[in-house]
PDB file of C-alpha atoms in Angstrom:
ATOM      1  CA  MET A1445      14.535 -10.395 -56.342  1.00  0.00           C
ATOM      2  CA  LEU A1446      14.441  -7.132 -54.636  1.00  0.00           C
ATOM      3  CA  LYS A1447      17.399  -4.990 -56.390  1.00  0.00           C
ATOM      4  CA  ASP A1448      19.009  -1.944 -55.173  1.00  0.00           C
ATOM      5  CA  TYR A1449      19.696   1.174 -56.492  1.00  0.00           C
ATOM      6  CA  SER A1450      22.206   3.340 -54.362  1.00  0.00           C
ATOM      7  CA  GLU A1451      20.992   6.759 -55.386  1.00  0.00           C
ATOM      8  CA  ILE A1452      18.326   5.945 -54.474  1.00  0.00           C
ATOM      9  CA  SER A1453      18.827   4.564 -51.230  1.00  0.00           C
ATOM     10  CA  LEU A1454      20.875   6.747 -49.225  1.00  0.00           C
ATOM     11  CA  LYS A1455      22.650   5.924 -45.782  1.00  0.00           C
ATOM     12  CA  PRO A1456      22.555   8.045 -42.555  1.00  0.00           C
ATOM     13  CA  GLU A1457      26.245   7.537 -42.809  1.00  0.00           C
ATOM     14  CA  ASP A1458      26.316   9.217 -45.564  1.00  0.00           C
ATOM     15  CA  PHE A1459      25.664  13.088 -43.662  1.00  0.00           C
ATOM     16  CA  GLU A1460      27.997  14.966 -42.104  1.00  0.00           C
ATOM     17  CA  GLY A1461      25.632  17.323 -39.889  1.00  0.00           C
ATOM     18  CA  LYS A1462      22.674  18.401 -41.574  1.00  0.00           C
ATOM     19  CA  VAL A1463      21.569  17.500 -45.344  1.00  0.00           C
ATOM     20  CA  ASP A1464      22.214  19.179 -48.655  1.00  0.00           C
ATOM     21  CA  PHE A1465      19.114  18.835 -50.664  1.00  0.00           C
ATOM     22  CA  VAL A1466      20.212  19.859 -53.333  1.00  0.00           C
ATOM     23  CA  ARG A1467      23.298  17.621 -53.215  1.00  0.00           C
ATOM     24  CA  ILE A1468      21.188  14.149 -52.799  1.00  0.00           C
ATOM     25  CA  PHE A1469      18.849  15.387 -55.181  1.00  0.00           C
ATOM     26  CA  GLY A1470      21.776  16.600 -58.443  1.00  0.00           C
ATOM     27  CA  ARG A1471      19.222  20.374 -58.340  1.00  0.00           C
ATOM     28  CA  SER A1472      17.099  22.401 -56.581  1.00  0.00           C
ATOM     29  CA  GLY A1473      13.081  22.372 -56.121  1.00  0.00           C
ATOM     30  CA  PRO A1474      10.503  22.528 -53.824  1.00  0.00           C
ATOM     31  CA  VAL A1475      11.781  19.455 -51.282  1.00  0.00           C
ATOM     32  CA  HIS A1476       8.388  16.975 -49.591  1.00  0.00           C
ATOM     33  CA  VAL A1477       9.659  14.342 -46.981  1.00  0.00           C
ATOM     34  CA  GLU A1478       7.810  11.866 -45.943  1.00  0.00           C
ATOM     35  CA  VAL A1479       7.568  10.169 -42.715  1.00  0.00           C
ATOM     36  CA  GLY A1480       7.128   6.437 -42.687  1.00  0.00           C
ATOM     37  CA  SER A1481       6.589   5.352 -46.480  1.00  0.00           C
ATOM     38  CA  GLY A1482       6.083   1.661 -45.587  1.00  0.00           C
ATOM     39  CA  LYS A1483       5.924   0.547 -49.422  1.00  0.00           C
ATOM     40  CA  GLY A1484       6.847   3.386 -50.709  1.00  0.00           C
ATOM     41  CA  ILE A1485       3.614   3.436 -52.500  1.00  0.00           C
ATOM     42  CA  PHE A1486       2.884   6.992 -51.556  1.00  0.00           C
ATOM     43  CA  LEU A1487       6.180   8.207 -52.606  1.00  0.00           C
ATOM     44  CA  LEU A1488       5.540   6.106 -56.012  1.00  0.00           C
ATOM     45  CA  ASN A1489       1.803   7.787 -57.485  1.00  0.00           C
ATOM     46  CA  GLN A1490       3.651  11.021 -56.297  1.00  0.00           C
ATOM     47  CA  GLY A1491       6.471  11.358 -57.242  1.00  0.00           C
ATOM     48  CA  LYS A1492       5.242  10.411 -60.775  1.00  0.00           C
ATOM     49  CA  ALA A1493       2.663  12.797 -60.109  1.00  0.00           C
ATOM     50  CA  GLN A1494       4.678  15.414 -59.634  1.00  0.00           C
ATOM     51  CA  PRO A1495       8.232  15.526 -61.062  1.00  0.00           C
ATOM     52  CA  GLU A1496       9.052  19.032 -60.706  1.00  0.00           C
ATOM     53  CA  ILE A1497       9.166  17.939 -56.826  1.00  0.00           C
ATOM     54  CA  ASN A1498      11.942  16.175 -54.341  1.00  0.00           C
ATOM     55  CA  PHE A1499      10.435  14.047 -52.693  1.00  0.00           C
ATOM     56  CA  LEU A1500      12.076  12.170 -49.527  1.00  0.00           C
ATOM     57  CA  GLY A1501      10.913   9.133 -47.955  1.00  0.00           C
ATOM     58  CA  ILE A1502      12.022   8.065 -44.233  1.00  0.00           C
ATOM     59  CA  GLU A1503      11.542   4.321 -43.281  1.00  0.00           C
ATOM     60  CA  TRP A1504      12.950   2.291 -40.352  1.00  0.00           C
ATOM     61  CA  ALA A1505      11.597  -1.098 -41.315  1.00  0.00           C
ATOM     62  CA  GLY A1506      13.836  -3.090 -43.372  1.00  0.00           C
ATOM     63  CA  ARG A1507      11.957  -5.273 -45.248  1.00  0.00           C
ATOM     64  CA  TYR A1508       9.635  -2.352 -46.408  1.00  0.00           C
ATOM     65  CA  TYR A1509      12.813   0.039 -47.091  1.00  0.00           C
ATOM     66  CA  ARG A1510      14.141  -2.092 -49.812  1.00  0.00           C
ATOM     67  CA  TYR A1511      10.715  -3.143 -51.267  1.00  0.00           C
ATOM     68  CA  ALA A1512      10.334   0.816 -51.723  1.00  0.00           C
ATOM     69  CA  VAL A1513      13.977   1.043 -52.992  1.00  0.00           C
ATOM     70  CA  ASP A1514      13.599  -1.707 -55.791  1.00  0.00           C
ATOM     71  CA  ARG A1515      10.128  -0.707 -56.569  1.00  0.00           C
ATOM     72  CA  ILE A1516      11.396   3.506 -56.909  1.00  0.00           C
ATOM     73  CA  GLY A1517      14.235   2.419 -59.069  1.00  0.00           C
ATOM     74  CA  ARG A1518      12.234  -0.295 -61.178  1.00  0.00           C
ATOM     75  CA  TRP A1519       9.732   2.937 -62.109  1.00  0.00           C
ATOM     76  CA  GLY A1520      13.102   5.063 -63.138  1.00  0.00           C
ATOM     77  CA  LEU A1521      11.240   8.016 -60.868  1.00  0.00           C
ATOM     78  CA  THR A1522      15.022  10.582 -60.308  1.00  0.00           C
ATOM     79  CA  ASN A1523      12.881  13.158 -58.191  1.00  0.00           C
ATOM     80  CA  VAL A1524      12.630  10.575 -55.542  1.00  0.00           C
ATOM     81  CA  ARG A1525      15.292   9.552 -52.411  1.00  0.00           C
ATOM     82  CA  ILE A1526      14.324   6.739 -49.107  1.00  0.00           C
ATOM     83  CA  ILE A1527      16.601   6.938 -45.915  1.00  0.00           C
ATOM     84  CA  ARG A1528      16.130   4.308 -43.964  1.00  0.00           C
ATOM     85  CA  THR A1529      16.853   5.843 -40.091  1.00  0.00           C
ATOM     86  CA  ASP A1530      14.803   6.373 -37.489  1.00  0.00           C
ATOM     87  CA  ALA A1531      12.592   9.321 -38.446  1.00  0.00           C
ATOM     88  CA  ALA A1532      12.781  11.704 -35.308  1.00  0.00           C
ATOM     89  CA  GLY A1533      16.028  11.717 -34.771  1.00  0.00           C
ATOM     90  CA  PHE A1534      16.998  12.270 -38.846  1.00  0.00           C
ATOM     91  CA  VAL A1535      14.707  15.071 -38.628  1.00  0.00           C
ATOM     92  CA  ALA A1536      16.262  16.659 -35.184  1.00  0.00           C
ATOM     93  CA  GLY A1537      19.748  16.198 -36.471  1.00  0.00           C
ATOM     94  CA  SER A1538      19.855  16.490 -39.786  1.00  0.00           C
ATOM     95  CA  VAL A1539      17.255  17.593 -41.433  1.00  0.00           C
ATOM     96  CA  PRO A1540      18.460  21.820 -41.855  1.00  0.00           C
ATOM     97  CA  ASP A1541      15.928  24.995 -40.442  1.00  0.00           C
ATOM     98  CA  SER A1542      13.448  26.251 -44.037  1.00  0.00           C
ATOM     99  CA  SER A1543      14.162  24.135 -46.167  1.00  0.00           C
ATOM    100  CA  VAL A1544      11.041  21.806 -46.623  1.00  0.00           C
ATOM    101  CA  ASP A1545       8.074  22.924 -47.725  1.00  0.00           C
ATOM    102  CA  CYS A1546       5.562  19.815 -46.910  1.00  0.00           C
ATOM    103  CA  PHE A1547       5.978  16.907 -44.686  1.00  0.00           C
ATOM    104  CA  HIS A1548       3.850  14.376 -45.255  1.00  0.00           C
ATOM    105  CA  VAL A1549       3.264  11.924 -42.070  1.00  0.00           C
ATOM    106  CA  TYR A1550       0.098   9.309 -42.961  1.00  0.00           C
ATOM    107  CA  PHE A1551      -0.960   6.682 -40.619  1.00  0.00           C
ATOM    108  CA  PRO A1552       1.635   6.845 -38.481  1.00  0.00           C
ATOM    109  CA  ASP A1553       1.912   3.916 -35.749  1.00  0.00           C
ATOM    110  CA  PRO A1554      -0.616   5.191 -33.283  1.00  0.00           C
ATOM    111  CA  TRP A1555       1.476   2.647 -30.834  1.00  0.00           C
ATOM    112  CA  PRO A1556      -2.054   1.910 -28.782  1.00  0.00           C
ATOM    113  CA  LYS A1557      -1.326   1.075 -25.364  1.00  0.00           C
ATOM    114  CA  LYS A1558      -0.642   3.865 -23.312  1.00  0.00           C
ATOM    115  CA  ARG A1559       2.312   3.108 -21.229  1.00  0.00           C
ATOM    116  CA  HIS A1560       4.178   3.408 -25.579  1.00  0.00           C
ATOM    117  CA  HIS A1561       1.932   6.893 -26.293  1.00  0.00           C
ATOM    118  CA  LYS A1562       4.975   7.838 -26.137  1.00  0.00           C
ATOM    119  CA  ARG A1563       6.639   6.548 -28.508  1.00  0.00           C
ATOM    120  CA  ARG A1564       4.287   8.168 -31.193  1.00  0.00           C
ATOM    121  CA  PHE A1565       6.738  10.606 -33.618  1.00  0.00           C
ATOM    122  CA  LEU A1566       3.825  12.866 -33.431  1.00  0.00           C
ATOM    123  CA  CYS A1567       4.653  14.196 -30.318  1.00  0.00           C
ATOM    124  CA  PRO A1568       5.383  18.353 -29.263  1.00  0.00           C
ATOM    125  CA  ALA A1569       8.622  18.218 -30.150  1.00  0.00           C
ATOM    126  CA  ASN A1570       9.212  16.143 -32.842  1.00  0.00           C
ATOM    127  CA  VAL A1571       6.114  19.027 -34.227  1.00  0.00           C
ATOM    128  CA  GLU A1572       8.745  21.359 -33.342  1.00  0.00           C
ATOM    129  CA  HIS A1573      11.165  20.160 -35.014  1.00  0.00           C
ATOM    130  CA  LEU A1574       8.800  19.826 -38.259  1.00  0.00           C
ATOM    131  CA  VAL A1575       8.102  23.523 -37.803  1.00  0.00           C
ATOM    132  CA  ARG A1576      12.246  24.739 -37.465  1.00  0.00           C
ATOM    133  CA  CYS A1577      12.312  22.528 -40.959  1.00  0.00           C
ATOM    134  CA  LEU A1578       9.388  23.994 -42.432  1.00  0.00           C
ATOM    135  CA  LYS A1579      10.053  27.248 -44.719  1.00  0.00           C
ATOM    136  CA  THR A1580       7.748  29.775 -44.067  1.00  0.00           C
ATOM    137  CA  ALA A1581       4.400  28.623 -45.670  1.00  0.00           C
ATOM    138  CA  GLY A1582       5.730  24.874 -45.886  1.00  0.00           C
ATOM    139  CA  GLN A1583       2.790  22.269 -44.879  1.00  0.00           C
ATOM    140  CA  ILE A1584       2.391  19.567 -42.813  1.00  0.00           C
ATOM    141  CA  ARG A1585       0.080  16.873 -43.484  1.00  0.00           C
ATOM    142  CA  ILE A1586      -1.455  14.069 -41.535  1.00  0.00           C
ATOM    143  CA  ALA A1587      -3.793  11.447 -41.847  1.00  0.00           C
ATOM    144  CA  THR A1588      -4.810   8.506 -39.248  1.00  0.00           C
ATOM    145  CA  ASP A1589      -7.094   6.058 -38.672  1.00  0.00           C
ATOM    146  CA  HIS A1590      -6.585   6.544 -34.705  1.00  0.00           C
ATOM    147  CA  ALA A1591      -9.047   8.386 -33.386  1.00  0.00           C
ATOM    148  CA  ASP A1592      -7.481   8.696 -30.205  1.00  0.00           C
ATOM    149  CA  TYR A1593      -4.191   9.696 -31.790  1.00  0.00           C
ATOM    150  CA  PHE A1594      -5.535  11.881 -34.067  1.00  0.00           C
ATOM    151  CA  GLU A1595      -7.441  13.659 -30.737  1.00  0.00           C
ATOM    152  CA  GLN A1596      -4.285  13.548 -28.953  1.00  0.00           C
ATOM    153  CA  ILE A1597      -2.584  14.838 -32.718  1.00  0.00           C
ATOM    154  CA  GLN A1598      -5.005  18.048 -33.162  1.00  0.00           C
ATOM    155  CA  ARG A1599      -3.992  19.148 -28.921  1.00  0.00           C
ATOM    156  CA  VAL A1600      -0.483  19.119 -30.219  1.00  0.00           C
ATOM    157  CA  ILE A1601      -0.150  21.227 -33.289  1.00  0.00           C
ATOM    158  CA  ALA A1602      -3.175  23.670 -31.019  1.00  0.00           C
ATOM    159  CA  ASP A1603      -0.065  24.358 -28.972  1.00  0.00           C
ATOM    160  CA  GLN A1604       1.954  25.806 -31.895  1.00  0.00           C
ATOM    161  CA  SER A1605      -1.058  28.045 -32.954  1.00  0.00           C
ATOM    162  CA  ASP A1606       1.591  30.959 -32.919  1.00  0.00           C
ATOM    163  CA  LYS A1607       3.656  28.937 -36.251  1.00  0.00           C
ATOM    164  CA  LEU A1608       0.986  27.085 -37.519  1.00  0.00           C
ATOM    165  CA  GLU A1609      -2.331  27.991 -39.467  1.00  0.00           C
ATOM    166  CA  GLU A1610      -5.172  25.015 -40.507  1.00  0.00           C
ATOM    167  CA  ILE A1611      -5.863  25.136 -43.293  1.00  0.00           C
ATOM    168  CA  ASP A1612      -7.920  22.164 -46.000  1.00  0.00           C
ATOM    169  CA  PHE A1613      -6.554  19.182 -46.858  1.00  0.00           C
ATOM    170  CA  ILE A1614      -6.025  18.773 -50.043  1.00  0.00           C
ATOM    171  CA  ARG A1615      -5.690  14.953 -51.689  1.00  0.00           C
ATOM    172  CA  PRO A1616      -2.337  14.277 -53.321  1.00  0.00           C
ATOM    173  CA  ALA A1617      -2.296  14.113 -56.684  1.00  0.00           C
ATOM    174  CA  GLY A1618      -1.332  10.743 -57.194  1.00  0.00           C
ATOM    175  CA  ALA A1619      -4.225   9.396 -53.997  1.00  0.00           C
ATOM    176  CA  GLU A1620      -6.783   7.189 -56.469  1.00  0.00           C
ATOM    177  CA  GLU A1621     -10.435   7.809 -56.017  1.00  0.00           C
ATOM    178  CA  GLY A1622     -11.767   7.817 -52.757  1.00  0.00           C
ATOM    179  CA  GLU A1623      -7.937   8.266 -51.135  1.00  0.00           C
ATOM    180  CA  TRP A1624      -6.893  11.198 -48.877  1.00  0.00           C
ATOM    181  CA  ALA A1625      -3.232  10.470 -49.357  1.00  0.00           C
ATOM    182  CA  GLY A1626      -2.800   7.295 -51.292  1.00  0.00           C
ATOM    183  CA  THR A1627      -0.439   4.852 -48.792  1.00  0.00           C
ATOM    184  CA  ASN A1628      -0.788   1.027 -48.615  1.00  0.00           C
ATOM    185  CA  PHE A1629      -1.439   1.104 -45.165  1.00  0.00           C
ATOM    186  CA  GLU A1630      -4.994   3.540 -45.561  1.00  0.00           C
ATOM    187  CA  ARG A1631      -5.857   1.100 -48.532  1.00  0.00           C
ATOM    188  CA  LYS A1632      -6.034  -1.706 -46.193  1.00  0.00           C
ATOM    189  CA  TYR A1633      -7.962   0.539 -43.343  1.00  0.00           C
ATOM    190  CA  LEU A1634     -10.523   1.310 -46.893  1.00  0.00           C
ATOM    191  CA  LYS A1635     -11.391  -1.898 -47.421  1.00  0.00           C
ATOM    192  CA  ASP A1636     -11.890  -2.453 -43.345  1.00  0.00           C
ATOM    193  CA  GLN A1637     -14.766   1.153 -44.102  1.00  0.00           C
ATOM    194  CA  ARG A1638     -12.489   2.264 -41.337  1.00  0.00           C
ATOM    195  CA  PRO A1639     -12.823   6.130 -41.026  1.00  0.00           C
ATOM    196  CA  ILE A1640     -10.129   8.660 -41.550  1.00  0.00           C
ATOM    197  CA  TYR A1641      -9.085  11.645 -39.769  1.00  0.00           C
ATOM    198  CA  THR A1642      -7.240  13.868 -41.608  1.00  0.00           C
ATOM    199  CA  LEU A1643      -4.933  17.456 -40.994  1.00  0.00           C
ATOM    200  CA  ALA A1644      -3.218  20.455 -42.443  1.00  0.00           C
ATOM    201  CA  VAL A1645      -1.430  22.838 -41.324  1.00  0.00           C
ATOM    202  CA  ARG A1646       1.168  25.581 -42.502  1.00  0.00           C
ATOM    203  CA  LYS A1647       3.229  27.542 -41.030  1.00  0.00           C
ATOM    204  CA  ILE A1648       2.795  30.942 -40.361  1.00  0.00           C
TER     205      ILE A1648
END
């Protein structure tokens, strides 16, 4: 049976205005935000590998969110929080300017049908908000198995070339051998031998 941990599971209604990261984590420190956390595999492994970093996951799907909360709580990770909400709206409306050290966007829904492309998270408007929220030298790290979406991502990032510079994509400390990010979806795609496309940029 999945258990809820109130100190880990955040609710949108908990916030009035912008998020206070020091308050929700109970300490200051670097802030990393994962957009689309799924079952929380990245948060679990990365939170354990880097206890000095505060990790916030955003997940919309209720069953994945509840699973992630249960696992984070069982692992006893005090540096990880997760919120169930729409990522685009949350980043745009609740994350303060220059407050995040890194955004992790791994295997976002590609919405492959052309009529659904407007639903893709990594669109110009959302990337502008990611950049706004980043501290100077903060990073966005991206991985996808979808070639068409990756081409769109490259174009969107290129349009921010006055604010972002491309850097080497460094595997997270919590990723296992042969993995780029260490998420549940990535492990499925690697078993299917799908190509993985990665991109990392830094705010100038």
